[in-house]
Amino acid sequence: MENWEYKTVKYQTGGFLGGKVDEEEFENLLNEYGMKGWELVSCFDTNAGQGHSRDVIAVFKRKS
């Protein structure tokens, strides 16, 4: 049976009221975890309203 470990990473988009995702910075974050063997399995944002995201939550897994 395979065993998995999971990691949840919070990416902050900016100040108290939220902001827009810096795509290049976010992609670099994802690639950093990918190089360490983590696979992205889910990604969602926490809405700050009016089209802005407060945080982006990325969930990763890898075999332990």
Coordinates of N, CA and C in Angstrom, one line a residue:
M1 N 0.8 -1.2 0.0 CA 0.0 0.0 0.0 C 0.9 1.2 0.0
E2 N 0.5 2.2 -0.8 CA 1.3 3.5 -0.9 C 0.9 4.4 0.2
N3 N 1.9 5.1 0.8 CA 1.6 6.1 1.8 C 1.9 7.5 1.2
W4 N 1.1 8.5 1.5 CA 1.2 9.8 1.0 C 1.3 10.8 2.2
E5 N 2.0 11.9 1.9 CA 2.0 13.0 2.9 C 1.5 14.2 2.1
Y6 N 0.9 15.1 2.8 CA 0.2 16.2 2.2 C 0.8 17.5 2.8
K7 N 0.8 18.6 2.0 CA 1.2 19.9 2.5 C 0.3 20.9 1.9
T8 N -0.1 21.9 2.8 CA -1.0 23.0 2.4 C -0.2 24.3 2.5
V9 N -0.2 25.0 1.4 CA 0.6 26.2 1.3 C -0.3 27.4 1.1
K10 N -0.2 28.5 1.9 CA -1.0 29.7 1.7 C -0.1 30.7 1.0
Y11 N -0.6 31.2 -0.2 CA 0.0 32.2 -1.0 C -0.8 33.5 -0.8
Q12 N -0.2 34.5 -0.2 CA -0.9 35.7 0.1 C -0.8 36.7 -1.1
T13 N -1.9 37.3 -1.5 CA -1.9 38.1 -2.7 C -1.6 39.6 -2.4
G14 N -1.6 40.0 -1.2 CA -1.3 41.4 -0.9 C -2.0 41.8 0.3
G15 N -2.0 43.1 0.6 CA -2.6 43.7 1.8 C -3.8 43.1 2.4
F16 N -4.4 43.8 3.4 CA -5.5 43.3 4.2 C -6.7 43.1 3.3
L17 N -6.9 43.9 2.3 CA -8.1 43.7 1.4 C -7.9 42.8 0.3
G18 N -6.8 42.2 0.2 CA -6.5 41.2 -0.9 C -5.9 42.0 -2.1
G19 N -5.8 41.2 -3.2 CA -5.3 41.8 -4.4 C -5.3 40.8 -5.5
K20 N -4.5 41.0 -6.5 CA -4.4 40.1 -7.6 C -3.2 39.2 -7.5
V21 N -3.3 38.0 -8.1 CA -2.2 37.0 -8.0 C -1.1 37.5 -9.0
D22 N 0.1 37.5 -8.4 CA 1.3 37.7 -9.3 C 1.6 36.4 -9.9
E23 N 1.2 36.2 -11.2 CA 1.3 34.9 -11.8 C 2.7 34.3 -11.9
E24 N 3.7 35.2 -12.1 CA 5.0 34.7 -12.2 C 5.5 34.2 -10.8
E25 N 5.2 35.0 -9.8 CA 5.6 34.6 -8.5 C 4.9 33.3 -8.0
F26 N 3.6 33.2 -8.3 CA 2.9 32.0 -7.9 C 3.4 30.8 -8.7
E27 N 3.7 30.9 -10.0 CA 4.3 29.8 -10.8 C 5.6 29.4 -10.2
N28 N 6.5 30.4 -9.8 CA 7.7 30.0 -9.2 C 7.6 29.2 -7.9
L29 N 6.6 29.6 -7.1 CA 6.3 28.9 -5.9 C 5.9 27.4 -6.2
L30 N 5.0 27.3 -7.2 CA 4.5 25.9 -7.6 C 5.7 25.1 -8.1
N31 N 6.6 25.7 -8.9 CA 7.7 25.0 -9.4 C 8.7 24.6 -8.3
E32 N 8.9 25.5 -7.3 CA 9.7 25.2 -6.2 C 9.3 23.9 -5.5
Y33 N 8.0 23.8 -5.2 CA 7.5 22.6 -4.5 C 7.6 21.4 -5.5
G34 N 7.3 21.6 -6.8 CA 7.4 20.5 -7.7 C 8.8 19.9 -7.8
M35 N 9.8 20.7 -7.7 CA 11.2 20.3 -7.7 C 11.6 19.5 -6.5
K36 N 10.8 19.6 -5.4 CA 11.0 18.9 -4.2 C 10.2 17.6 -4.1
G37 N 9.5 17.3 -5.2 CA 8.7 16.1 -5.3 C 7.3 16.2 -5.0
W38 N 6.8 17.4 -4.7 CA 5.4 17.6 -4.4 C 4.6 17.8 -5.6
E39 N 3.4 17.2 -5.7 CA 2.5 17.3 -6.8 C 1.2 18.1 -6.4
L40 N 0.9 19.1 -7.2 CA -0.3 19.9 -6.8 C -1.5 19.1 -7.1
V41 N -2.4 19.0 -6.1 CA -3.7 18.2 -6.2 C -4.9 19.1 -6.2
S42 N -4.8 20.3 -5.6 CA -5.9 21.2 -5.5 C -5.4 22.6 -5.3
C43 N -6.2 23.6 -5.7 CA -5.8 25.0 -5.6 C -7.1 25.8 -5.6
F44 N -7.3 26.7 -4.6 CA -8.5 27.5 -4.5 C -8.1 28.8 -3.8
D45 N -9.0 29.8 -4.0 CA -8.7 31.1 -3.4 C -9.7 31.4 -2.3
T46 N -9.4 32.3 -1.4 CA -10.3 32.9 -0.5 C -10.7 34.2 -0.9
N47 N -11.9 34.5 -1.2 CA -12.4 35.7 -1.8 C -12.4 36.9 -0.9
A48 N -11.8 38.0 -1.3 CA -11.9 39.2 -0.5 C -12.9 40.1 -1.0
G49 N -13.6 39.8 -2.1 CA -14.7 40.6 -2.7 C -14.3 41.4 -3.9
Q50 N -15.2 41.7 -4.7 CA -15.0 42.6 -5.9 C -13.9 42.1 -6.8
G51 N -13.8 40.7 -6.9 CA -12.8 40.2 -7.9 C -11.4 40.0 -7.3
H52 N -11.2 40.3 -6.1 CA -9.9 40.2 -5.5 C -9.8 38.9 -4.6
S53 N -8.7 38.3 -4.6 CA -8.4 37.1 -3.8 C -7.6 37.5 -2.6
R54 N -8.0 37.0 -1.4 CA -7.2 37.3 -0.2 C -6.0 36.4 -0.2
D55 N -6.2 35.1 -0.3 CA -5.1 34.1 -0.3 C -5.5 33.1 -1.3
V56 N -4.4 32.4 -1.8 CA -4.6 31.2 -2.6 C -4.0 30.1 -1.8
I57 N -4.8 29.0 -1.7 CA -4.4 27.8 -1.0 C -4.1 26.7 -2.0
A58 N -2.9 26.2 -1.9 CA -2.4 25.1 -2.7 C -2.2 23.9 -1.9
V59 N -2.7 22.8 -2.3 CA -2.6 21.5 -1.6 C -1.7 20.6 -2.5
F60 N -0.7 20.1 -1.9 CA 0.3 19.2 -2.6 C 0.3 17.8 -1.9
K61 N 0.7 16.8 -2.6 CA 1.0 15.5 -2.0 C 2.2 14.9 -2.6
R62 N 2.9 14.0 -1.9 CA 4.0 13.2 -2.4 C 4.0 11.9 -1.6
K63 N 4.7 10.9 -2.3 CA 4.8 9.6 -1.6 C 5.7 9.8 -0.4
S64 N 5.4 9.2 0.7 CA 6.2 9.3 1.9 C 7.1 8.0 2.0

